[in-house]
Amino acid sequence: MTAGLSFLALLGLGAPIAFAMIATAMILIAEGGNTALLQGFGQQLFAGIESYSLLSLPLFILLGELMGAGGIGRRLLALAQALVWPVRAGLAHVNLLANLMLASILGSTVAQLTVMARLAVPEMERAGYPRDVAATVTAAGGLLAPVVPPSMNLIVYAAIAQVPVADIFVASVIPGLALAAAFAVVIAWLGRRHALPRVPSQPAGARLRAVVQALPALVVPAIAVGSIIGGVATPTEAAAIASVAAILVGRLVYRELRLRDLPGALVRTAATAGAVLYLVAAAQVLAWVLTFGNLPAQAAAWVQDMAGTPLMFLVLLNLLLLALGTVLEPIPAIILTAPVLLPIATGVYGIDPLAFGVILCANLALGLLSPPVGAGLFTASMLTGVRAERLSLLLTPFFIAMLAVLAGMSIVAAFQAGT
């Protein structure tokens, strides 16, 4: 109890989440009298990131930095606009399609929002969209990043669950496309409700030029995702090769990536990767201490008393994750919950670990746009100048659509488990 209150108090005081987790782990050790655990504390902290799967994480972050600096993201946005026909709210659909393309490369909601807020929102405003609606569509598109490979959340889950990264990537493709389709329905509804303008019709020649100019940019996601799904390369190898491809495309083809841009991209990559990996290490130590405290067994007993079927378990899981997502970032939440709940899901209810992981990552993505933490929400608000409260209200239809997709995923996973 003291440890839990201390954790909440530290978060309330604005302490870094990693620090709060490490401090909570040490309080738990002191409460339980297991001082022998302190001897292995440093070793466990290091072991938390001693995973081959996590090697791909900084490389995918670097890939996103290189794409932003090399003009690849701008070409993909132009390609999305060329592929969307002149329908109502056409630019909003362009925004969604471009978000889907970037999600298959960046793997980070904050990175994706940073790129799209600069590219899409001004363009939509010039076309007659209210700024808050343009910002809302852009923010909602950021929810695709945690679900579509190469999501950082999926990589972290794979490392914890000891499942192949390539398998979890493949398992997330259909849910990611289903989420994009659900968002397209919401955008069509918004288009009628707000009388949003149609996308300007482009001559066939302009569409063809956009496609041709984007072909080199498409090489990068083709390498990043295609080589993994095709079994040609591991995620780490694919990220490295795609990063080299992004440098070549940005430097030699588009001629927008300058050599002096590379040190800055490397520094930002190191800072982001360091923060994420430190979170992973801290959360792994806390999970290790909780395991010694018999929390997984207690949680399993409580869940079995509450949930008699796989479907009921997944309903309770989704409710728990929705609550956690409002106060924790997705990566630490994944690391805290997966070691406790995954053995219950697979051992007690027979739920596939890949399906469990996709549901876990998709659910916690909602927390990125939910107050009070909501890193994605406040990033979108800061970049677009739209108040976070207004964005939260306008995002409600997208939240409902995502909950509907989560419900469908849960029903399918429960059916496969034998409900």
Coordinates of C-alpha atoms in Angstrom, one line a residue:
M1 CA 0.0 0.0 0.0
T2 CA 2.8 2.4 0.9
A3 CA 4.6 1.7 -2.3
G4 CA 1.5 2.3 -4.4
L5 CA 0.7 5.6 -2.6
S6 CA 4.4 6.6 -3.0
F7 CA 4.2 5.9 -6.8
L8 CA 1.1 8.0 -7.2
A9 CA 2.5 10.8 -5.0
L10 CA 5.7 10.9 -7.1
L11 CA 3.7 11.1 -10.3
G12 CA 1.5 13.8 -8.8
L13 CA 4.6 15.8 -8.0
G14 CA 5.8 15.6 -11.5
A15 CA 8.7 13.2 -11.0
P16 CA 9.9 11.3 -14.1
I17 CA 8.0 8.0 -14.4
A18 CA 11.3 6.0 -14.5
F19 CA 12.4 7.6 -11.2
A20 CA 9.0 6.9 -9.7
M21 CA 9.2 3.2 -10.7
I22 CA 12.7 2.7 -9.4
A23 CA 11.8 4.4 -6.1
T24 CA 8.6 2.3 -5.8
A25 CA 10.7 -0.9 -6.4
M26 CA 13.1 0.0 -3.6
I27 CA 10.2 0.8 -1.2
L28 CA 8.7 -2.6 -2.0
I29 CA 12.0 -4.3 -1.2
A30 CA 12.1 -2.4 2.1
E31 CA 8.5 -3.2 3.0
G32 CA 9.0 -6.9 2.2
G33 CA 12.3 -7.2 4.0
N34 CA 13.9 -8.8 1.0
T35 CA 17.1 -6.7 1.2
A36 CA 19.0 -9.4 -0.6
L37 CA 17.2 -8.2 -3.8
L38 CA 19.3 -5.0 -3.5
Q39 CA 22.4 -7.0 -4.4
G40 CA 20.9 -7.8 -7.8
F41 CA 19.2 -4.5 -8.4
G42 CA 21.8 -3.0 -10.7
Q43 CA 22.1 -6.3 -12.6
Q44 CA 18.3 -6.4 -13.2
L45 CA 18.3 -2.8 -14.3
F46 CA 20.8 -3.6 -17.0
A47 CA 19.0 -6.9 -17.8
G48 CA 15.8 -5.0 -18.5
I49 CA 17.3 -3.6 -21.8
E50 CA 19.6 -6.6 -22.6
S51 CA 17.3 -7.7 -25.4
Y52 CA 18.0 -8.2 -29.1
S53 CA 14.5 -7.0 -29.9
L54 CA 15.2 -3.6 -28.4
L55 CA 18.1 -3.0 -30.7
S56 CA 15.7 -2.1 -33.5
L57 CA 14.2 0.7 -31.4
P58 CA 16.9 3.4 -31.8
L59 CA 17.3 2.5 -35.5
F60 CA 13.6 3.1 -36.2
I61 CA 13.7 6.4 -34.3
L62 CA 16.7 7.4 -36.4
L63 CA 14.7 6.3 -39.5
G64 CA 11.9 8.8 -38.6
E65 CA 14.4 11.6 -38.1
L66 CA 16.1 11.0 -41.5
M67 CA 12.7 10.8 -43.3
G68 CA 11.6 14.1 -41.8
A69 CA 14.9 15.8 -42.8
G70 CA 15.1 14.3 -46.2
G71 CA 11.7 15.4 -47.6
I72 CA 10.3 11.9 -47.7
G73 CA 7.3 12.7 -45.5
R74 CA 6.3 15.6 -47.8
R75 CA 6.4 13.4 -50.8
L76 CA 4.2 10.8 -49.1
L77 CA 1.7 13.5 -48.3
A78 CA 1.6 14.6 -51.9
L79 CA 1.1 11.0 -52.9
A80 CA -1.8 10.6 -50.6
Q81 CA -3.4 13.7 -52.0
A82 CA -3.0 12.3 -55.6
L83 CA -4.6 9.0 -54.6
V84 CA -7.7 10.5 -53.0
W85 CA -10.5 11.5 -55.4
P86 CA -12.5 14.8 -55.0
V87 CA -14.9 13.7 -52.3
R88 CA -16.2 15.8 -49.4
A89 CA -13.6 16.1 -46.6
G90 CA -11.1 14.9 -49.2
L91 CA -8.1 16.6 -47.5
A92 CA -9.0 15.0 -44.2
H93 CA -8.9 11.6 -46.0
V94 CA -5.6 12.6 -47.5
N95 CA -4.4 13.4 -43.9
L96 CA -5.5 10.0 -42.7
L97 CA -3.8 8.2 -45.6
A98 CA -0.6 10.1 -45.1
N99 CA -0.7 9.2 -41.4
L100 CA -1.1 5.6 -42.3
M101 CA 2.0 5.8 -44.6
L102 CA 4.0 7.6 -42.0
A103 CA 2.9 5.2 -39.3
S104 CA 4.4 2.3 -41.3
I105 CA 7.8 4.2 -41.1
L106 CA 8.0 6.2 -37.9
G107 CA 6.4 4.0 -35.3
S108 CA 6.0 6.9 -32.9
T109 CA 2.9 9.0 -32.3
V110 CA 4.8 12.0 -31.2
A111 CA 7.2 11.9 -34.1
Q112 CA 4.2 11.4 -36.5
L113 CA 2.3 14.3 -35.0
T114 CA 5.3 16.5 -35.3
V115 CA 5.6 15.8 -39.0
M116 CA 1.9 15.9 -39.9
A117 CA 1.1 19.1 -37.8
R118 CA 3.7 21.0 -39.9
L119 CA 2.7 19.5 -43.2
A120 CA -1.1 18.8 -43.2
V121 CA -2.7 21.4 -40.8
P122 CA -1.6 24.5 -42.7
E123 CA -2.6 22.9 -46.0
M124 CA -6.1 22.0 -44.7
E125 CA -6.6 25.6 -43.3
R126 CA -5.8 27.1 -46.7
A127 CA -8.4 24.8 -48.2
G128 CA -11.1 26.1 -45.8
Y129 CA -11.0 23.7 -42.9
P130 CA -11.5 25.0 -39.4
R131 CA -8.1 24.8 -37.6
D132 CA -9.5 22.7 -34.7
V133 CA -11.0 20.2 -37.1
A134 CA -7.7 20.0 -39.0
A135 CA -5.8 19.5 -35.8
T136 CA -8.3 16.8 -34.6
V137 CA -7.9 14.7 -37.8
T138 CA -4.1 15.0 -37.5
A139 CA -4.1 14.0 -33.9
A140 CA -6.4 11.1 -34.5
G141 CA -4.2 9.8 -37.3
G142 CA -1.4 9.7 -34.8
L143 CA -3.2 6.8 -33.1
L144 CA -2.2 4.6 -36.0
A145 CA 1.5 4.7 -35.1
P146 CA 1.2 2.4 -32.0
V147 CA -0.7 -0.2 -33.9
V148 CA 0.8 -0.3 -37.4
P149 CA 4.3 -1.8 -37.7
P150 CA 7.1 -0.8 -36.9
S151 CA 5.5 0.5 -33.7
M152 CA 7.8 1.0 -30.8
N153 CA 5.1 -0.3 -28.5
L154 CA 4.9 -3.6 -30.4
I155 CA 8.7 -3.9 -30.3
V156 CA 8.8 -3.4 -26.5
Y157 CA 5.9 -5.9 -26.0
A158 CA 7.7 -8.5 -28.2
A159 CA 10.8 -8.1 -26.0
I160 CA 8.9 -8.6 -22.8
A161 CA 6.6 -11.4 -24.1
Q162 CA 9.5 -13.2 -25.8
V163 CA 7.7 -13.4 -29.1
P164 CA 9.3 -12.7 -32.5
V165 CA 9.0 -9.0 -33.5
A166 CA 8.2 -10.1 -37.1
D167 CA 5.2 -12.1 -35.9
I168 CA 3.7 -9.3 -33.8
F169 CA 4.2 -7.0 -36.8
V170 CA 2.2 -9.3 -39.0
A171 CA -0.5 -9.8 -36.4
S172 CA -1.0 -6.0 -36.2
V173 CA -1.5 -5.3 -39.9
I174 CA -5.2 -6.2 -40.1
P175 CA -6.1 -4.4 -36.9
G176 CA -4.2 -1.3 -38.1
L177 CA -6.0 -1.3 -41.4
A178 CA -9.4 -1.8 -39.6
L179 CA -8.6 1.2 -37.4
A180 CA -7.8 3.3 -40.4
A181 CA -11.0 2.3 -42.1
A182 CA -13.0 3.1 -38.9
F183 CA -11.4 6.6 -38.9
A184 CA -12.3 7.1 -42.5
V185 CA -15.9 6.5 -41.6
V186 CA -15.7 9.1 -38.9
I187 CA -14.1 11.6 -41.3
A188 CA -16.9 11.0 -43.8
W189 CA -19.4 11.8 -41.0
L190 CA -17.5 14.9 -40.0
G191 CA -17.4 16.0 -43.6
R192 CA -21.2 16.1 -43.8
R193 CA -21.7 17.5 -40.3
H194 CA -19.2 20.4 -40.8
A195 CA -19.8 20.7 -44.6
L196 CA -16.0 20.3 -45.2
P197 CA -14.7 21.1 -48.6
R198 CA -14.0 18.6 -51.3
V199 CA -10.3 18.0 -52.3
P200 CA -9.4 20.0 -55.4
S201 CA -9.5 17.8 -58.5
Q202 CA -6.0 17.2 -59.9
P203 CA -5.3 16.7 -63.6
A204 CA -4.1 13.2 -64.5
G205 CA -0.6 14.6 -65.2
A206 CA -0.3 16.1 -61.7
R207 CA -1.4 12.9 -60.1
L208 CA 1.1 11.0 -62.2
R209 CA 3.9 13.4 -61.2
A210 CA 3.1 13.0 -57.5
V211 CA 3.2 9.2 -57.9
V212 CA 6.5 9.3 -59.8
Q213 CA 8.1 11.7 -57.3
A214 CA 7.0 9.5 -54.3
L215 CA 8.4 6.3 -55.8
P216 CA 11.8 6.7 -54.2
A217 CA 10.1 7.6 -50.9
L218 CA 8.1 4.4 -51.0
V219 CA 11.3 2.4 -51.2
V220 CA 11.9 3.2 -47.5
P221 CA 8.7 1.7 -46.0
A222 CA 9.0 -1.2 -48.5
I223 CA 12.3 -2.0 -47.0
A224 CA 11.4 -1.3 -43.4
V225 CA 8.2 -3.4 -43.3
G226 CA 8.4 -5.7 -46.4
S227 CA 11.8 -7.2 -45.5
I228 CA 10.5 -8.1 -42.0
I229 CA 7.2 -9.5 -43.1
G230 CA 8.9 -11.4 -45.9
G231 CA 11.4 -12.9 -43.5
V232 CA 14.3 -11.5 -45.4
A233 CA 15.7 -9.5 -42.5
T234 CA 15.3 -9.1 -38.8
P235 CA 13.6 -5.9 -37.5
T236 CA 17.0 -4.6 -36.4
E237 CA 18.6 -5.3 -39.8
A238 CA 15.6 -3.9 -41.7
A239 CA 15.7 -0.7 -39.7
A240 CA 19.4 -0.3 -40.4
I241 CA 19.0 -0.9 -44.1
A242 CA 16.0 1.4 -44.3
S243 CA 17.9 4.2 -42.5
V244 CA 20.7 3.9 -45.1
A245 CA 18.1 4.0 -47.8
A246 CA 16.5 7.1 -46.3
I247 CA 19.9 8.8 -46.3
L248 CA 20.5 7.9 -49.9
V249 CA 17.0 9.0 -51.0
G250 CA 17.1 12.2 -49.1
R251 CA 20.7 13.0 -50.1
L252 CA 21.0 11.8 -53.7
V253 CA 17.4 11.8 -55.0
Y254 CA 15.6 14.6 -53.3
R255 CA 18.7 16.5 -52.4
E256 CA 17.1 17.9 -49.2
L257 CA 19.2 16.0 -46.6
R258 CA 22.4 17.8 -45.9
L259 CA 25.4 16.3 -44.2
R260 CA 25.2 18.9 -41.4
D261 CA 21.7 17.6 -40.6
L262 CA 23.0 14.2 -39.6
P263 CA 24.7 15.1 -36.3
G264 CA 21.4 16.7 -35.1
A265 CA 19.4 13.6 -36.1
L266 CA 21.8 11.3 -34.3
V267 CA 21.7 13.4 -31.1
R268 CA 17.8 13.5 -31.1
T269 CA 17.8 9.8 -31.8
A270 CA 20.1 9.1 -28.9
A271 CA 18.1 11.3 -26.5
T272 CA 14.8 9.7 -27.5
A273 CA 16.1 6.2 -27.4
G274 CA 17.9 6.8 -24.1
A275 CA 14.7 8.0 -22.5
V276 CA 12.6 5.1 -23.8
L277 CA 15.2 2.5 -22.8
Y278 CA 15.6 3.9 -19.3
L279 CA 11.9 3.6 -18.9
V280 CA 12.1 0.0 -20.1
A281 CA 14.9 -0.8 -17.6
A282 CA 13.1 0.9 -14.7
A283 CA 9.8 -0.8 -15.4
Q284 CA 11.5 -4.2 -15.7
V285 CA 13.0 -3.8 -12.3
L286 CA 9.7 -2.9 -10.8
A287 CA 8.1 -5.9 -12.5
W288 CA 10.9 -8.1 -11.1
V289 CA 10.3 -6.9 -7.5
L290 CA 6.5 -7.3 -7.9
T291 CA 7.0 -10.9 -9.0
F292 CA 8.9 -11.6 -5.8
G293 CA 6.0 -10.1 -3.9
N294 CA 3.7 -12.7 -5.5
L295 CA 1.6 -10.1 -7.2
P296 CA 1.1 -12.1 -10.4
A297 CA -0.4 -15.0 -8.5
Q298 CA -2.7 -12.7 -6.5
A299 CA -3.7 -10.9 -9.8
A300 CA -4.4 -14.3 -11.4
A301 CA -6.6 -15.4 -8.5
W302 CA -8.5 -12.1 -8.6
V303 CA -9.1 -12.2 -12.3
Q304 CA -10.2 -15.8 -12.3
D305 CA -12.8 -14.9 -9.6
M306 CA -14.1 -12.0 -11.7
A307 CA -13.8 -13.5 -15.2
G308 CA -15.1 -16.9 -16.0
T309 CA -14.5 -16.8 -19.8
P310 CA -11.8 -15.4 -22.1
L311 CA -14.3 -12.7 -23.4
M312 CA -15.0 -11.5 -19.8
F313 CA -11.3 -11.4 -19.1
L314 CA -10.7 -9.3 -22.2
V315 CA -13.5 -6.9 -21.2
L316 CA -11.9 -6.4 -17.8
L317 CA -8.5 -6.1 -19.4
N318 CA -9.7 -3.3 -21.7
L319 CA -11.3 -1.4 -18.8
L320 CA -8.2 -1.7 -16.8
L321 CA -6.0 -0.5 -19.6
L322 CA -8.2 2.4 -20.4
A323 CA -7.9 3.6 -16.8
L324 CA -4.1 3.0 -16.8
G325 CA -3.6 4.8 -20.1
T326 CA -4.9 8.1 -18.6
V327 CA -2.0 8.3 -16.1
L328 CA 0.8 6.3 -17.7
E329 CA 2.7 6.5 -21.0
P330 CA 2.1 3.4 -23.2
I331 CA 5.6 1.9 -22.9
P332 CA 5.9 1.9 -19.1
A333 CA 2.2 0.7 -19.0
I334 CA 3.0 -2.2 -21.3
I335 CA 6.1 -3.2 -19.3
L336 CA 4.1 -3.0 -16.0
T337 CA 1.1 -4.9 -17.2
A338 CA 2.4 -7.5 -19.7
P339 CA 4.5 -9.6 -17.3
V340 CA 1.6 -9.8 -14.9
L341 CA -1.4 -10.3 -17.3
L342 CA 0.2 -12.2 -20.2
P343 CA 0.7 -15.5 -18.2
I344 CA -3.0 -15.2 -17.1
A345 CA -4.2 -14.6 -20.6
T346 CA -2.2 -17.4 -22.2
G347 CA -2.1 -19.9 -19.3
V348 CA -5.6 -19.6 -17.9
Y349 CA -7.7 -18.4 -20.8
G350 CA -5.7 -19.7 -23.8
I351 CA -5.5 -16.3 -25.5
D352 CA -2.9 -16.0 -28.2
P353 CA 0.0 -13.9 -27.0
L354 CA 0.2 -12.0 -30.3
A355 CA -3.5 -11.1 -30.1
F356 CA -3.1 -10.1 -26.5
G357 CA -0.2 -7.9 -27.4
V358 CA -2.0 -6.1 -30.2
I359 CA -5.0 -5.4 -28.0
L360 CA -2.7 -4.2 -25.2
C361 CA -0.8 -1.8 -27.5
A362 CA -4.0 -0.5 -29.3
N363 CA -5.8 0.1 -26.0
L364 CA -3.0 2.0 -24.4
A365 CA -2.6 4.2 -27.5
L366 CA -5.8 5.9 -26.5
G367 CA -3.9 7.2 -23.4
L368 CA -1.7 9.2 -25.8
L369 CA -4.6 11.5 -26.6
S370 CA -6.3 11.4 -23.1
P371 CA -5.7 13.8 -20.3
P372 CA -4.0 14.2 -17.8
V373 CA -0.8 12.7 -19.3
G374 CA -1.6 12.5 -23.0
A375 CA 1.8 13.2 -24.6
G376 CA 0.2 13.1 -28.1
L377 CA -2.7 15.3 -27.1
F378 CA -0.5 18.1 -25.7
T379 CA 2.0 17.8 -28.6
A380 CA -0.8 18.3 -31.1
S381 CA -2.2 21.2 -29.0
M382 CA 1.3 22.8 -28.8
L383 CA 2.0 22.4 -32.5
T384 CA -1.4 23.5 -33.8
G385 CA -2.4 26.2 -31.2
V386 CA -5.7 24.4 -30.5
R387 CA -6.5 24.0 -26.8
A388 CA -6.2 20.5 -25.4
E389 CA -9.7 20.6 -24.0
R390 CA -11.2 21.4 -27.5
L391 CA -9.1 18.7 -29.1
S392 CA -10.3 16.1 -26.5
L393 CA -14.0 17.0 -27.2
L394 CA -13.6 16.8 -31.0
L395 CA -11.6 13.5 -30.7
T396 CA -14.6 11.7 -29.1
P397 CA -16.0 10.2 -32.3
F398 CA -12.5 8.8 -33.1
F399 CA -12.3 7.3 -29.6
I400 CA -15.6 5.6 -30.1
A401 CA -14.4 4.2 -33.4
M402 CA -11.2 2.9 -31.8
L403 CA -13.3 1.3 -29.0
A404 CA -15.4 -0.4 -31.6
V405 CA -12.3 -1.8 -33.3
L406 CA -11.0 -3.0 -29.9
A407 CA -14.3 -4.7 -29.2
G408 CA -14.0 -6.5 -32.5
M409 CA -10.4 -7.6 -31.8
S410 CA -11.4 -8.8 -28.3
I411 CA -14.3 -10.9 -29.7
V412 CA -12.1 -12.5 -32.3
A413 CA -9.4 -13.3 -29.8
A414 CA -11.9 -14.7 -27.3
F415 CA -13.5 -16.8 -30.1
Q416 CA -10.1 -18.2 -31.1
A417 CA -9.4 -19.0 -27.4
G418 CA -12.6 -21.1 -27.3
T419 CA -15.3 -18.8 -25.9

